[in-house]
Short mmCIF file of C-alpha atoms in Angstrom, two decimals:
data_model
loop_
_atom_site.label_atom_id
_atom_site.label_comp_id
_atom_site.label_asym_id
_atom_site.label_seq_id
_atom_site.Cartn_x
_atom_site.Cartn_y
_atom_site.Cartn_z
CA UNK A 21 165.94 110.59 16.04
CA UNK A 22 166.77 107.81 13.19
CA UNK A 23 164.07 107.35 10.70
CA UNK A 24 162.70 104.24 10.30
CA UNK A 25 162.20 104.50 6.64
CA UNK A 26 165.96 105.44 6.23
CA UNK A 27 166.86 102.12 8.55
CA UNK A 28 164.45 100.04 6.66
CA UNK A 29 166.27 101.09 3.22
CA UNK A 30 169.43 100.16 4.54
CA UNK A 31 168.65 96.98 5.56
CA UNK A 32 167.53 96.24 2.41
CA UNK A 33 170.92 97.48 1.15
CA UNK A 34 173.12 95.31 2.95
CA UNK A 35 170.66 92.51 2.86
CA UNK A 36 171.91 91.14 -0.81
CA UNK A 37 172.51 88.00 -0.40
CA UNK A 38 172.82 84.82 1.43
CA UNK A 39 176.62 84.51 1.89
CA UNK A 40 178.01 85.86 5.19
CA UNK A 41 181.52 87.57 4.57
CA UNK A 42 183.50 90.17 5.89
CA UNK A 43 183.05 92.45 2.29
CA UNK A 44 179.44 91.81 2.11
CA UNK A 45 177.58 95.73 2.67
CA UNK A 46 177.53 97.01 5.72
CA UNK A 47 175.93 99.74 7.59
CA UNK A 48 176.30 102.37 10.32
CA UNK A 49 174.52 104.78 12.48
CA UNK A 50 175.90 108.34 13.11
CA UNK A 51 174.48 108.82 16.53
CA UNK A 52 175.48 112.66 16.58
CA UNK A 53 173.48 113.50 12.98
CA UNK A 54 171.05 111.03 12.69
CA UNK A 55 172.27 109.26 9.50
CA UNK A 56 173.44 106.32 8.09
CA UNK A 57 176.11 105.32 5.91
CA UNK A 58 176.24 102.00 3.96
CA UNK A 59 179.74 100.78 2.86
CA UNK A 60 179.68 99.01 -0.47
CA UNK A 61 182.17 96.16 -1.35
CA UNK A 62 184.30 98.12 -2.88
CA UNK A 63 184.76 100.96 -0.26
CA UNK A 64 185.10 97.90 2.16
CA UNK A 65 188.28 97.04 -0.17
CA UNK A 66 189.41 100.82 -0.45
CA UNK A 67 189.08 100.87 3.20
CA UNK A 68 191.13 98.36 4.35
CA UNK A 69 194.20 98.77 1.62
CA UNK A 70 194.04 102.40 2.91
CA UNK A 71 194.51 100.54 6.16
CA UNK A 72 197.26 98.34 5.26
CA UNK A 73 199.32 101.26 3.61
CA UNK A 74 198.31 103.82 6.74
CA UNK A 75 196.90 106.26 4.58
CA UNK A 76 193.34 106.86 6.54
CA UNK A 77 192.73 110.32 7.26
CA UNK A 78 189.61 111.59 9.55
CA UNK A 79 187.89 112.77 6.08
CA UNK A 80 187.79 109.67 4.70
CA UNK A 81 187.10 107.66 7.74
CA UNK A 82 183.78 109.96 8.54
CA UNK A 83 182.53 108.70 5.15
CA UNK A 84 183.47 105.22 4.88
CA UNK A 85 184.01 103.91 8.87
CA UNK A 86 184.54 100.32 9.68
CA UNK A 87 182.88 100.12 12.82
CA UNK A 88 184.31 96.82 13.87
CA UNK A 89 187.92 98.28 13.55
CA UNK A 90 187.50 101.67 14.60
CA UNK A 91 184.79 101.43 17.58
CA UNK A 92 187.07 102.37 20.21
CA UNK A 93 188.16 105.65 18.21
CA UNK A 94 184.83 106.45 16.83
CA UNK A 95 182.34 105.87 19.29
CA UNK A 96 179.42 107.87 17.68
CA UNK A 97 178.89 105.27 14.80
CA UNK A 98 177.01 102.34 15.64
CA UNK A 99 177.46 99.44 13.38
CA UNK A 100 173.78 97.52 12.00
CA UNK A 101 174.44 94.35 12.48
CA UNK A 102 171.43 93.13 11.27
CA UNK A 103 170.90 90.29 8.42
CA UNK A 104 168.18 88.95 7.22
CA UNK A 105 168.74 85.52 4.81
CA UNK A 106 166.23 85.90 1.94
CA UNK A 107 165.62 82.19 2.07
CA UNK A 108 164.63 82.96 5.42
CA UNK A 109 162.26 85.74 4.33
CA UNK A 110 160.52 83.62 1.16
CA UNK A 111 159.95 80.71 3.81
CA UNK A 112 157.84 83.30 5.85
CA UNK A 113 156.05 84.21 3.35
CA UNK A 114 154.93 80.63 1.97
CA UNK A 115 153.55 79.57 5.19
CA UNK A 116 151.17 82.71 5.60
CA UNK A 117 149.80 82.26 1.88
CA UNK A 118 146.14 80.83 3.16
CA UNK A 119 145.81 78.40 0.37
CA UNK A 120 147.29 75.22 0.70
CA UNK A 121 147.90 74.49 -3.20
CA UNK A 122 149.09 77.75 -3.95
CA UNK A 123 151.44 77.13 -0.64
CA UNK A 124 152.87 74.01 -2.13
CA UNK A 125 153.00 75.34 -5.53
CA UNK A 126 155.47 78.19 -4.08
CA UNK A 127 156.95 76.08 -2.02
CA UNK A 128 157.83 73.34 -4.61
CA UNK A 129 158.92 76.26 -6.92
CA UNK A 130 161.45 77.63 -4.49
CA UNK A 131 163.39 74.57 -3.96
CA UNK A 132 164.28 73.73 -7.55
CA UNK A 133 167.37 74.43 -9.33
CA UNK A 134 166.17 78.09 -10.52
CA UNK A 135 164.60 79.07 -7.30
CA UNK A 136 163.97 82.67 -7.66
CA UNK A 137 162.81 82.87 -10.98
CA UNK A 138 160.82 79.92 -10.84
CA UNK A 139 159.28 81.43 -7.44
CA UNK A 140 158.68 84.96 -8.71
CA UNK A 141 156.81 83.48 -11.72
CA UNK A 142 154.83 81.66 -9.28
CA UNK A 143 153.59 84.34 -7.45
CA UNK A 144 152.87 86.26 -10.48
CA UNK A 145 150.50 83.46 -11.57
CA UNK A 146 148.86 83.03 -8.43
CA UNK A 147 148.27 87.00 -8.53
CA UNK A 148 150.11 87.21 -5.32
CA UNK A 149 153.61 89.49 -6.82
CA UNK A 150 152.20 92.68 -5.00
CA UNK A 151 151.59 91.18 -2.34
CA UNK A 152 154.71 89.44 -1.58
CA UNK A 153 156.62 93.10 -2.17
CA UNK A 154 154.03 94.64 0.44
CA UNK A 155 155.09 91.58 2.56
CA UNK A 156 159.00 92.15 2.48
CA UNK A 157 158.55 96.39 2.90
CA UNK A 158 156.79 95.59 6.36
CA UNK A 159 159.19 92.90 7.16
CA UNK A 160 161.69 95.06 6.93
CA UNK A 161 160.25 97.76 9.13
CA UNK A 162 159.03 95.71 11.90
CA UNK A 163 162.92 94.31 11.87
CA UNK A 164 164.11 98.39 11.76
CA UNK A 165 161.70 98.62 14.76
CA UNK A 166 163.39 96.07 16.79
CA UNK A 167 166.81 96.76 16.18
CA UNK A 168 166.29 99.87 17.56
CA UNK A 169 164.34 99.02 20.13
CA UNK A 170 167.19 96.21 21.07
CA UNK A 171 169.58 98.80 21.20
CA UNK A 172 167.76 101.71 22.76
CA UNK A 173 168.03 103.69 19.88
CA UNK A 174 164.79 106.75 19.72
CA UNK A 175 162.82 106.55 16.20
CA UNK A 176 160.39 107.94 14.27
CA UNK A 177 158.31 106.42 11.66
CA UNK A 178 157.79 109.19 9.18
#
């Protein structure tokens, strides 16, 4: 049964960024143990110049799979196709923050040049830092929650 908690942290993993490309993190479940692996940028590299030279062997396909390549061979690993854009995230937040000047405040700090920074040290003035991380941890795990749910996959929450 996956771990919801393990899911969660892996989503957060592979969610880096706002670019979509093919070397960006990704992440698979082991349906036979229960795990998951995340593939870094540069094991996404190793991986496919392994490819190209025809050098994979099972060992190091078991510990670095690319699930989009090798989904007929290796049926047991499911890839987690599941992005979330941080813009998308901070948006979420803004509109649930209760008072309206605060709300523009954030807001109007987010879409400046320095957007992050400028944000963060909103929220930190505004007393509202903690809550923002509390915010993104159960984002996260109600998005864990669906994906599994989406793809029939049993979980656990401890």
């Amino acid at each position: 049964m996956l771990k919801i908690k393990e899911l969660k942290n892996a989503l957060k993993e592979i969610n880096i960024g706002d670019s979509f490309s093919r070397f960006m993190p990704r992440a698979y479940y082991n349906m036979d143990d229960d795990t998951i692996i995340v593939c870094d940028l540069e094991k996404m590299m190793d991986f496919n110049n392994r490819y190209l030279e025809g050098s994979l062997d099972d060992d190091y396909i078991n510990s670095t799979i690319e699930r989009k390549a090798l989904s007929e061979i290796y049926p047991n690993f499911f890839f987690i196709d599941c992005y979330i854009s941080k813009m998308d995230l901070i948006n979420s937040f803004i509109k649930k923050v209760e008072d309206k000047t605060i709300r523009d405040n954030l807001d109007d700090a987010f879409f400046q040049q320095n957007k992050f920074s400028l944000f963060k040290k909103e929220l930190l003035k505004n007393n509202l830092f903690e809550k923002y991380l509390a915010y993104i941890d159960e984002y996260y795990e109600e998005t864990a929650i669906l994906w599994c749910k989406e793809n029939s996959i049993d979980y656990c929450k401890e």
